XYZ file of C-alpha atoms in Angstrom:
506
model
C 45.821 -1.884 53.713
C 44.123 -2.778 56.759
C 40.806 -1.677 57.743
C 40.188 -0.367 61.296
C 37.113 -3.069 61.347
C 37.450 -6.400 59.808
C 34.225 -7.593 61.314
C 31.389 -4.952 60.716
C 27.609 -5.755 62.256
C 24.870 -3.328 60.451
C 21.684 -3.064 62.293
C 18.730 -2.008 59.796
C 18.879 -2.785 56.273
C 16.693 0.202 55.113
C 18.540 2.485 52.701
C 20.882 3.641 55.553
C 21.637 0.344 56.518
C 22.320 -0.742 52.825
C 24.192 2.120 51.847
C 26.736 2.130 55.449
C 26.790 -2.240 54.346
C 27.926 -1.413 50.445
C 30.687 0.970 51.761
C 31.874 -0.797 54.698
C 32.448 -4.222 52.683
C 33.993 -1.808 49.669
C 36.317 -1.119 52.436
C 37.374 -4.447 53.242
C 35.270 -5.182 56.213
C 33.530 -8.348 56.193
C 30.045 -7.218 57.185
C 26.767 -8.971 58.353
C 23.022 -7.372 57.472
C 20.471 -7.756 60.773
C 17.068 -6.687 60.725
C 13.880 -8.059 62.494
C 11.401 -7.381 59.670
C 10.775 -10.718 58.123
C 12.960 -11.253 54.692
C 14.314 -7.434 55.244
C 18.224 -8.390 55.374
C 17.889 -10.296 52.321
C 16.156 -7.548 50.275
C 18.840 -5.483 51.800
C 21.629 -7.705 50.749
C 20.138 -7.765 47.379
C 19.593 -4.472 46.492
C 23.571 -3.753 47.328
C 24.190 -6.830 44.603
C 22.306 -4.892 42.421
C 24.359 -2.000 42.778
C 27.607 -3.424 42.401
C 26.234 -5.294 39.543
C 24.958 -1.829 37.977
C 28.184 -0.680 38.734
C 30.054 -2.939 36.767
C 27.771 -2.349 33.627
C 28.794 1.130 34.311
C 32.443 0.017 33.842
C 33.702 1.363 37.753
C 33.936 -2.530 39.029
C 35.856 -5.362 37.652
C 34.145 -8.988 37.833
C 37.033 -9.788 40.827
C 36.143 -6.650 42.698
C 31.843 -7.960 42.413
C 32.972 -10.929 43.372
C 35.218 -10.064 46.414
C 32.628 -7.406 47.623
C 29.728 -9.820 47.540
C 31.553 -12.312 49.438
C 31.948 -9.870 52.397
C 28.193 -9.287 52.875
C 26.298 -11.795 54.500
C 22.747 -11.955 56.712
C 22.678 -12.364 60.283
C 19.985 -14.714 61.607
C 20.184 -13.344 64.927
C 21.529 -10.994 67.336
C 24.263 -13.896 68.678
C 25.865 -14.177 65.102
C 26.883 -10.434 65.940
C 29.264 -11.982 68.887
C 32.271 -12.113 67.368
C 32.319 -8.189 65.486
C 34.490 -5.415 66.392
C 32.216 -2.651 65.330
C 28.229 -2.415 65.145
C 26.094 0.132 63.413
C 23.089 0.731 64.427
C 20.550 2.322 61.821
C 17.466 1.988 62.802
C 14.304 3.672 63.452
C 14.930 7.651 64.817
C 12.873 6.463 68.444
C 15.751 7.116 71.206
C 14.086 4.291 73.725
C 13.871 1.857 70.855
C 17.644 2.426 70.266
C 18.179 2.531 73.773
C 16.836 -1.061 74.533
C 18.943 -2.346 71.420
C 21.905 -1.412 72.499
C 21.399 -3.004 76.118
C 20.737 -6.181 73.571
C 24.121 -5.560 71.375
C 26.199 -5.110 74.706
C 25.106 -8.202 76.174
C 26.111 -10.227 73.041
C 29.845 -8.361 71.955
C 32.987 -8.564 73.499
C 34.144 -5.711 75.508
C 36.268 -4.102 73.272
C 33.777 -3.905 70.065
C 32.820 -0.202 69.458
C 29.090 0.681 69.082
C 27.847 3.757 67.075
C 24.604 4.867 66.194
C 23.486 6.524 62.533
C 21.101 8.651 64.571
C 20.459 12.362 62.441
C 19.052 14.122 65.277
C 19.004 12.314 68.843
C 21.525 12.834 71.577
C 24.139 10.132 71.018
C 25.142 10.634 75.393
C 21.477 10.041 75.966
C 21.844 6.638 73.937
C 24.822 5.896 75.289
C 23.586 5.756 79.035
C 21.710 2.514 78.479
C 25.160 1.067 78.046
C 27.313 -0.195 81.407
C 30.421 0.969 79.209
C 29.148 4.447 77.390
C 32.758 5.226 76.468
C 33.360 2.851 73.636
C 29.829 4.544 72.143
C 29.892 7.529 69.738
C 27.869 8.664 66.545
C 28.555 7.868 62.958
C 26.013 9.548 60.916
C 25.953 8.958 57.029
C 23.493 11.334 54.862
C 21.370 9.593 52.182
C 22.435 7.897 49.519
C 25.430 6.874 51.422
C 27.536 5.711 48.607
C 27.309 8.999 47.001
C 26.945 11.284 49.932
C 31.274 11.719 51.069
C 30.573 12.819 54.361
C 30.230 11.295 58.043
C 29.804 13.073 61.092
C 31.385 11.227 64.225
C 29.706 12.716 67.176
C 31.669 12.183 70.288
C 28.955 11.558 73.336
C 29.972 13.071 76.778
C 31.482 9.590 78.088
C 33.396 8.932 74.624
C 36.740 7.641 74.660
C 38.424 9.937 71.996
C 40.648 7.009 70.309
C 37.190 5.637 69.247
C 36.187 8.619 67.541
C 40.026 8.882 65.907
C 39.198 5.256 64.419
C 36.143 6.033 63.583
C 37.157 8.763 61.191
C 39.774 6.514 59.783
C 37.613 4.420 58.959
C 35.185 6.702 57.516
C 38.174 7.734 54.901
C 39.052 4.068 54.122
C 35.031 4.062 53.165
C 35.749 6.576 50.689
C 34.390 9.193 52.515
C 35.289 12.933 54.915
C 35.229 12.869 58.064
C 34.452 15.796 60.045
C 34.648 15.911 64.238
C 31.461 17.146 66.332
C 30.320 17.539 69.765
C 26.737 15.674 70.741
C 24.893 18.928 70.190
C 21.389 19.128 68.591
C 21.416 18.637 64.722
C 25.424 18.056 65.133
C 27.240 20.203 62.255
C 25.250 19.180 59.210
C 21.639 19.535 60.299
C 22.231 22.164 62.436
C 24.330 24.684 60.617
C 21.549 24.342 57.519
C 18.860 25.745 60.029
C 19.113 29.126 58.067
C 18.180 28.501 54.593
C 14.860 26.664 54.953
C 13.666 29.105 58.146
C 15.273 32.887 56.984
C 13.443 31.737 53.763
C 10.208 31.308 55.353
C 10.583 34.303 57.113
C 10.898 36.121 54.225
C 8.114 34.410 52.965
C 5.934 34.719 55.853
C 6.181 38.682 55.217
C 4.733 38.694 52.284
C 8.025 39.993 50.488
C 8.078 37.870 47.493
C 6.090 34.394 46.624
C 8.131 30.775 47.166
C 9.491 30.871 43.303
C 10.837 34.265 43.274
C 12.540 33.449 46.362
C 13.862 30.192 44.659
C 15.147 32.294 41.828
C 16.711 34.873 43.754
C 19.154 32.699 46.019
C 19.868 30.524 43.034
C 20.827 33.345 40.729
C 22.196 35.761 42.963
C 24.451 33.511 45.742
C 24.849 30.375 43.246
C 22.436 27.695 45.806
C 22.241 24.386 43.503
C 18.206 24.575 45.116
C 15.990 27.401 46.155
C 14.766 26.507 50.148
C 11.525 25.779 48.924
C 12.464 23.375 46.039
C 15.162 21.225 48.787
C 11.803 21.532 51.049
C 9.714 19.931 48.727
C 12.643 17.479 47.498
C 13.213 16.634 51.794
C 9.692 16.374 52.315
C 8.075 18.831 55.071
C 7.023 15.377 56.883
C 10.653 14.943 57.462
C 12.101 18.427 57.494
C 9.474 20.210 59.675
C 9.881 17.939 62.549
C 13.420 18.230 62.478
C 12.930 22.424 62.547
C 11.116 21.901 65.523
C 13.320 19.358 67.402
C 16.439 21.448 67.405
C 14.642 24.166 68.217
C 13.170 22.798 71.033
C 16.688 21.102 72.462
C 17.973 24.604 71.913
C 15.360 25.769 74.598
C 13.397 28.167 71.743
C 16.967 29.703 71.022
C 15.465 32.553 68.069
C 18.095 31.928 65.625
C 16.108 28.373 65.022
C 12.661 29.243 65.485
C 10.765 27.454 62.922
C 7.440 28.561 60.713
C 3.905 28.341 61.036
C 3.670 27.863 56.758
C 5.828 24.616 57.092
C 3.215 23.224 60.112
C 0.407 24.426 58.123
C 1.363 22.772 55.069
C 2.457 19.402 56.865
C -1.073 19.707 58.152
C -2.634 20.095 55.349
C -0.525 16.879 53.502
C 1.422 19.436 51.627
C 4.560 17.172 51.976
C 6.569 18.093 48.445
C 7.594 16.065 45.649
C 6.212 12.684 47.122
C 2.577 13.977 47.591
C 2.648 15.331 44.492
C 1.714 19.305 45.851
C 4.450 21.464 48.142
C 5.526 24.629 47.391
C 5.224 23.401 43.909
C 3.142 21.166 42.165
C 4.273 18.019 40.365
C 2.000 16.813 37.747
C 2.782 13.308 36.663
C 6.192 13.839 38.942
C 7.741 16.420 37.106
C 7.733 19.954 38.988
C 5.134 22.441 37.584
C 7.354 25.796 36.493
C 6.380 28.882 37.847
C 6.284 31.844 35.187
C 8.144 34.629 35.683
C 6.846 38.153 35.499
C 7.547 39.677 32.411
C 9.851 43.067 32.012
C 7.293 45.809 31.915
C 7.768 48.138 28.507
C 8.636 51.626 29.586
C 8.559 54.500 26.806
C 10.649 56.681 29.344
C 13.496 56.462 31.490
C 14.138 59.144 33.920
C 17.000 60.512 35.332
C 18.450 58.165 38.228
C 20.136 59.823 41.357
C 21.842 57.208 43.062
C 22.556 57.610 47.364
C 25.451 58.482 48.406
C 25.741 56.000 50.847
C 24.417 53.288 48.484
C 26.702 50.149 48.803
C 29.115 49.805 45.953
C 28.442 53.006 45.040
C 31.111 53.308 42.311
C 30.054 49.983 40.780
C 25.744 50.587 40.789
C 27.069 53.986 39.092
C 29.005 52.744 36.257
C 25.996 49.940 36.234
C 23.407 52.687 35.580
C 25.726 54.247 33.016
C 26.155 51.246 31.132
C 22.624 50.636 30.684
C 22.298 54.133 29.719
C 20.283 56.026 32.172
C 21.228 59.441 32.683
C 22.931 60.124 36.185
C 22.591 63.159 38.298
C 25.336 64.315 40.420
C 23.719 66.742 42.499
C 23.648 66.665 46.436
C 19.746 65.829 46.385
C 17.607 64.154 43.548
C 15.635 66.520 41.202
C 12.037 66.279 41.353
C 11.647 63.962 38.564
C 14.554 61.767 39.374
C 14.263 57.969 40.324
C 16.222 57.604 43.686
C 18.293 54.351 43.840
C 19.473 53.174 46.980
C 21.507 50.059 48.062
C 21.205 49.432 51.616
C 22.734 46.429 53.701
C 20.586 45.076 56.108
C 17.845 48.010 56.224
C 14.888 47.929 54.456
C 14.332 51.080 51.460
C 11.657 52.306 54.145
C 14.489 53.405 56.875
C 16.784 54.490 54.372
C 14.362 57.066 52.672
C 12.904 57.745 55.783
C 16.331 58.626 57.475
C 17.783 60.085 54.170
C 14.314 62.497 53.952
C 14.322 61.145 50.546
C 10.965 61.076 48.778
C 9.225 57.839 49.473
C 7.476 57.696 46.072
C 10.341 57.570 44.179
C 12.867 55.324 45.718
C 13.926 51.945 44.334
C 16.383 49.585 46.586
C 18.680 47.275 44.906
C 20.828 44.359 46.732
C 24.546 45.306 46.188
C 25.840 42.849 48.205
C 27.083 40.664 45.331
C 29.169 41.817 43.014
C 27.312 42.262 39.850
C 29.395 40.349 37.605
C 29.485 37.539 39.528
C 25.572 37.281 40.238
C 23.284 35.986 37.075
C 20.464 38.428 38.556
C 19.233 41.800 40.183
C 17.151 42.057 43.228
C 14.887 45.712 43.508
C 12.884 46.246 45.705
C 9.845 48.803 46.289
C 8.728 50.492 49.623
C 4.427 50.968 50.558
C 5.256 54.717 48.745
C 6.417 53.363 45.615
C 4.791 54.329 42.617
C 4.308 52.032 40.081
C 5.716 54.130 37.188
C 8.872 54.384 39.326
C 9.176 50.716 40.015
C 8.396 49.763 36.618
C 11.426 52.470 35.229
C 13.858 51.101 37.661
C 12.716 47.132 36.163
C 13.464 48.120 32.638
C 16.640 49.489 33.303
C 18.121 46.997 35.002
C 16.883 44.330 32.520
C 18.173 46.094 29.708
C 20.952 44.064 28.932
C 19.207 40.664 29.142
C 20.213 40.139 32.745
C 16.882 38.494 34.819
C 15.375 41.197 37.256
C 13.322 40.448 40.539
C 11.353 43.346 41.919
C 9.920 42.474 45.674
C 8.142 44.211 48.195
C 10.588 45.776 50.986
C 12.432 43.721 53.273
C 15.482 44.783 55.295
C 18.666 42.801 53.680
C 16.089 42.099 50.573
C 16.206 38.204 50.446
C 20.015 36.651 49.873
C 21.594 39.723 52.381
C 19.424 38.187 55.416
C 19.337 34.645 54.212
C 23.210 34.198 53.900
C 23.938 36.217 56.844
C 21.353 33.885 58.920
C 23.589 31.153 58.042
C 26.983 32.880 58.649
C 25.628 33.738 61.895
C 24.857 30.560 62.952
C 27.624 28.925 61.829
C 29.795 31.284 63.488
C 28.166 30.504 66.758
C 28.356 26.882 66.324
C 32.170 27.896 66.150
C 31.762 29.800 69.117
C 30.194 27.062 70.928
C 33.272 24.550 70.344
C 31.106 22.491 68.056
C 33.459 21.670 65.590
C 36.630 23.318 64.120
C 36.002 26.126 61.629
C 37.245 23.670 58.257
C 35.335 20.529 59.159
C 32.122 22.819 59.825
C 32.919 24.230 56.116
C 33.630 20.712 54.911
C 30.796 19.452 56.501
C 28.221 21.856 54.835
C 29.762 21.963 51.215
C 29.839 17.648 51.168
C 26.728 17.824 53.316
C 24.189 20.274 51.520
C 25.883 21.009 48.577
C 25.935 24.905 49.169
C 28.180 27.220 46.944
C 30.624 27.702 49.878
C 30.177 26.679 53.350
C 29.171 28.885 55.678
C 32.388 30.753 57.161
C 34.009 30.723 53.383
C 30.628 32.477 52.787
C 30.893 35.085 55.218
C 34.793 35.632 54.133
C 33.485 36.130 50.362
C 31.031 38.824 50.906
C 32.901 40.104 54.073
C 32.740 39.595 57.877
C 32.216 43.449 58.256
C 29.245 43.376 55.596
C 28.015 40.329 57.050
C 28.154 42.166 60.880
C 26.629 45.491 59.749
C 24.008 43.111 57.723
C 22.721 41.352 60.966
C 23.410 44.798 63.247
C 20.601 46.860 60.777
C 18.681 43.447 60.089
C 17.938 44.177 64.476
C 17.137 47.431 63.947
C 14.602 47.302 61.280
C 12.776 43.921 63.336
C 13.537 43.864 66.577
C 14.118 40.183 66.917
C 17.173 38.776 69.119
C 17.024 36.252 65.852
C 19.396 38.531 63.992
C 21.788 39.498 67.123
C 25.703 38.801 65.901
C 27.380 35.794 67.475
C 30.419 37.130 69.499
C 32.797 34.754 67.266
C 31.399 36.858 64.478
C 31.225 40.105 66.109
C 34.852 40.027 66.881
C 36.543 38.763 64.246
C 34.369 41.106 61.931
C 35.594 44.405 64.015
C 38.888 42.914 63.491
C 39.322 42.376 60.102
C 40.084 38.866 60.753
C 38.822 35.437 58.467
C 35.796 34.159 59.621
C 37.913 30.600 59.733
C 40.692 32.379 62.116
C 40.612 30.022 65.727
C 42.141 32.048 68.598
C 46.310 31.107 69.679
């Protein structure tokens, strides 16, 4: 096979730079390792050796495939041995003048037809490409860290990009090993932009006072099947590097509210509350390892009482067989009796509206999340209104833990925690979708390879329903006022339809 690039420069021989160097000369491309620290190329050149050297003790290489893959990577002295490549990567500090002035340098030394791309995360890759006299044979090819093992590139097309370059771009991106997926040069392109609303819904919730950073952890890992709660991949990211990048797409967004970042991430970056690597985030990590938060314990109740469960409770036929099962007794009656504990199952509205509305009696109503099926969730989410008493909230606990299954109580919060988390990041992903971003499977693709999440975000919505996730976000506006949760019209439409969140229009 041939690769699209048989002569591959990589500027920056930091772990991007390594990582893009180890795949690109896996691929066949001879490559050459450029940096203007002092010694940094070769450490760079050696720590991929010492890959493909681990590799091999690992069994994955053969002593001909080390040998033919160290051949191909070799250090550049200077900017003229880059002269004769066809493609150079530039992955260097995130500074968009800095990059700006190097690739006035690179153009001056290539031949006209070599194709120039930028690893840049966050920065406008048409911006970049202006300091070029030839912007169209620019675009973006941004890796994710550790490249080798991260099987995802975005290729951002800038305004001035000459599509063919982008179409051999992603080739080569699959003879790397790697997906592929197509963006516009919009502000966090599909990856960093599309996870905007786990880490801020999260904080949100937070920042209310519903539930403390662990329970919130729990709840998202347990209940929607997240590989990380948002403040354990916040702590793993580092706030020095994840707070910033809140802000900056906010910002290019011109303080759009569906990005709005937090005051307890700036607060904590403040205070050199970074995560894992300063030893204190939302965690602590004693000798490295995270400190485990204890869970509150079942309380022991001598007495259950009868439960009355809402009428218009979601799932209604499933929380009733539920309540059965773990052997409550059920009334049936039009109202509650006056020693009954009222259940209620809301989407999007918090238990306050609900009893409120319903004229139900504040003291003695309980909400639980019904969103996810219960046999396919590993935990149950209550939650109490300021009415609650305690003897009520403390029934409703033991019931549902009855059969072993972990129980979260929290304080009230319309959609409870994973209803307005995962609708936040339908939402936005619809929009993105809306926008012309990116097509509806490479934004899915994107996400799953990108962040690891359960589903990506449209597949999401699909699974719990467009029409949930509409009436979610609709009541979610209701109950805060904030133009945050307003539906995007890709959403709003296909939801009122009945149509797949990944249907594209004839």
């Amino acid at each position: 096979m041939t690769v699209n690039f048989s002569n591959t420069a990589v500027i920056g021989a930091g772990a991007m730079g390594r990582g893009i160097a180890q795949i690109a000369a896996q691929a066949g491309s001879q490559v050459l390792l450029l940096d203007t620290f002092e010694g940094a190329a070769e450490r760079g050149r050696d720590a991929i050796l010492a890959q493909w050297r681990k590799l091999q003790e690992k069994g994955k290489l053969d002593a001909a495939q080390l040998e033919a893959f160290s051949g191909r990577v070799q250090i550049a002295g200077s900017m003229q041995d880059l002269a004769s490549c066809d493609l150079v990567i530039e992955a260097i500090v995130e500074d968009i003048e800095v990059k700006r002035k190097l690739f006035r340098e690179i153009e001056a030394v290539v031949s006209p037809s070599a194709t120039l791309v930028s690893n840049t995360s966050s920065l406008s890759v048409t911006t970049i490409a202006t300091a070029l006299k030839h912007p169209e044979r620019m675009a973006g090819f941004h890796f994710f860290n550790p490249v080798p093992l991260m099987k995802v590139v975005e290729v951002v097309a800038g305004f001035k990009t000459d599509p063919e370059v982008c179409r051999k771009l992603a080739g080569y991106a699959t003879q790397m090993g790697h997906s592929a997926v197509q963006t516009k040069d919009t502000p966090g392109f599909i990856v960093n932009h599309a996870g905007r609303g786990y880490g801020t819904e999260a904080l949100r919730v937070a920042g209310e006072s519903v539930a403390d950073f662990a329970t919130i952890d729990r709840i998202l890992k347990d209940q929607a099947g997240f590989r990380l709660g948002p403040f354990e991949l916040l702590d793993l990211t580092a706030l020095d590097v994840s707070h910033p990048v809140m802000e900056s797409i906010y910002r290019q967004y011109y303080e759009e509210p569906r990005y709005r970042p937090s005051v307890i991430t700036a607060q904590r970056l403040a205070a050199g509350a970074l995560g894992r690597k300063s030893g204190e985030g939302f965690y602590r990590y004693p000798d490295g390892a995270m400190q485990q938060v204890a869970e509150p314990a079942v309380p022991s109740v001598d007495t259950i009482p009868p439960v009355w469960v809402s009428p218009r409770a979601a799932r209604r036929p499933e929380l009733l067989k539920l309540v059965h099962a773990l052997g409550a007794q059920l009334e049936s009656g039009a109202a509650p009796s006056s020693t009954a504990l009222i259940l209620v199952a809301p989407l999007g509205f918090d238990v306050t509206t609900v009893a409120a509305v319903d004229r139900l009696d504040a003291t003695r109503t309980v909400g639980i999340d019904m969103m996810v099926d219960d046999a396919a969730t590993k935990r149950r989410v209550l939650a109490t209104n300021p009415a609650t008493r305690r003897d009520m909230r403390d029934a409703a606990h033991a019931l549902f833990a009855r059969d072993g299954k972990a129980v979260s109580v929290i304080r009230d919060s319309g959609g409870f925690v994973t209803q307005r988390v995962v609708a936040t990041i339908v939402n936005i992903a619809c929009d993105m979708c809306q926008q012309g971003v990116c097509t509806p499977a490479d934004l899915d693709l994107a996400v799953r390879l990108g962040l690891g999440y359960p589903q990506g975000p449209l597949a999401m919505g699909d699974l719990y329903g467009p029409t949930n996730m509409l009436e979610i976000l609709f009541n979610l506006q209701t109950v805060y006022g904030d133009p945050r949760y307003r539906p995007s019209p890709w959403l709003r439409r296909r939801g009122a339809l009945g149509l797949s969140l990944t249907h594209q229009e004839e």
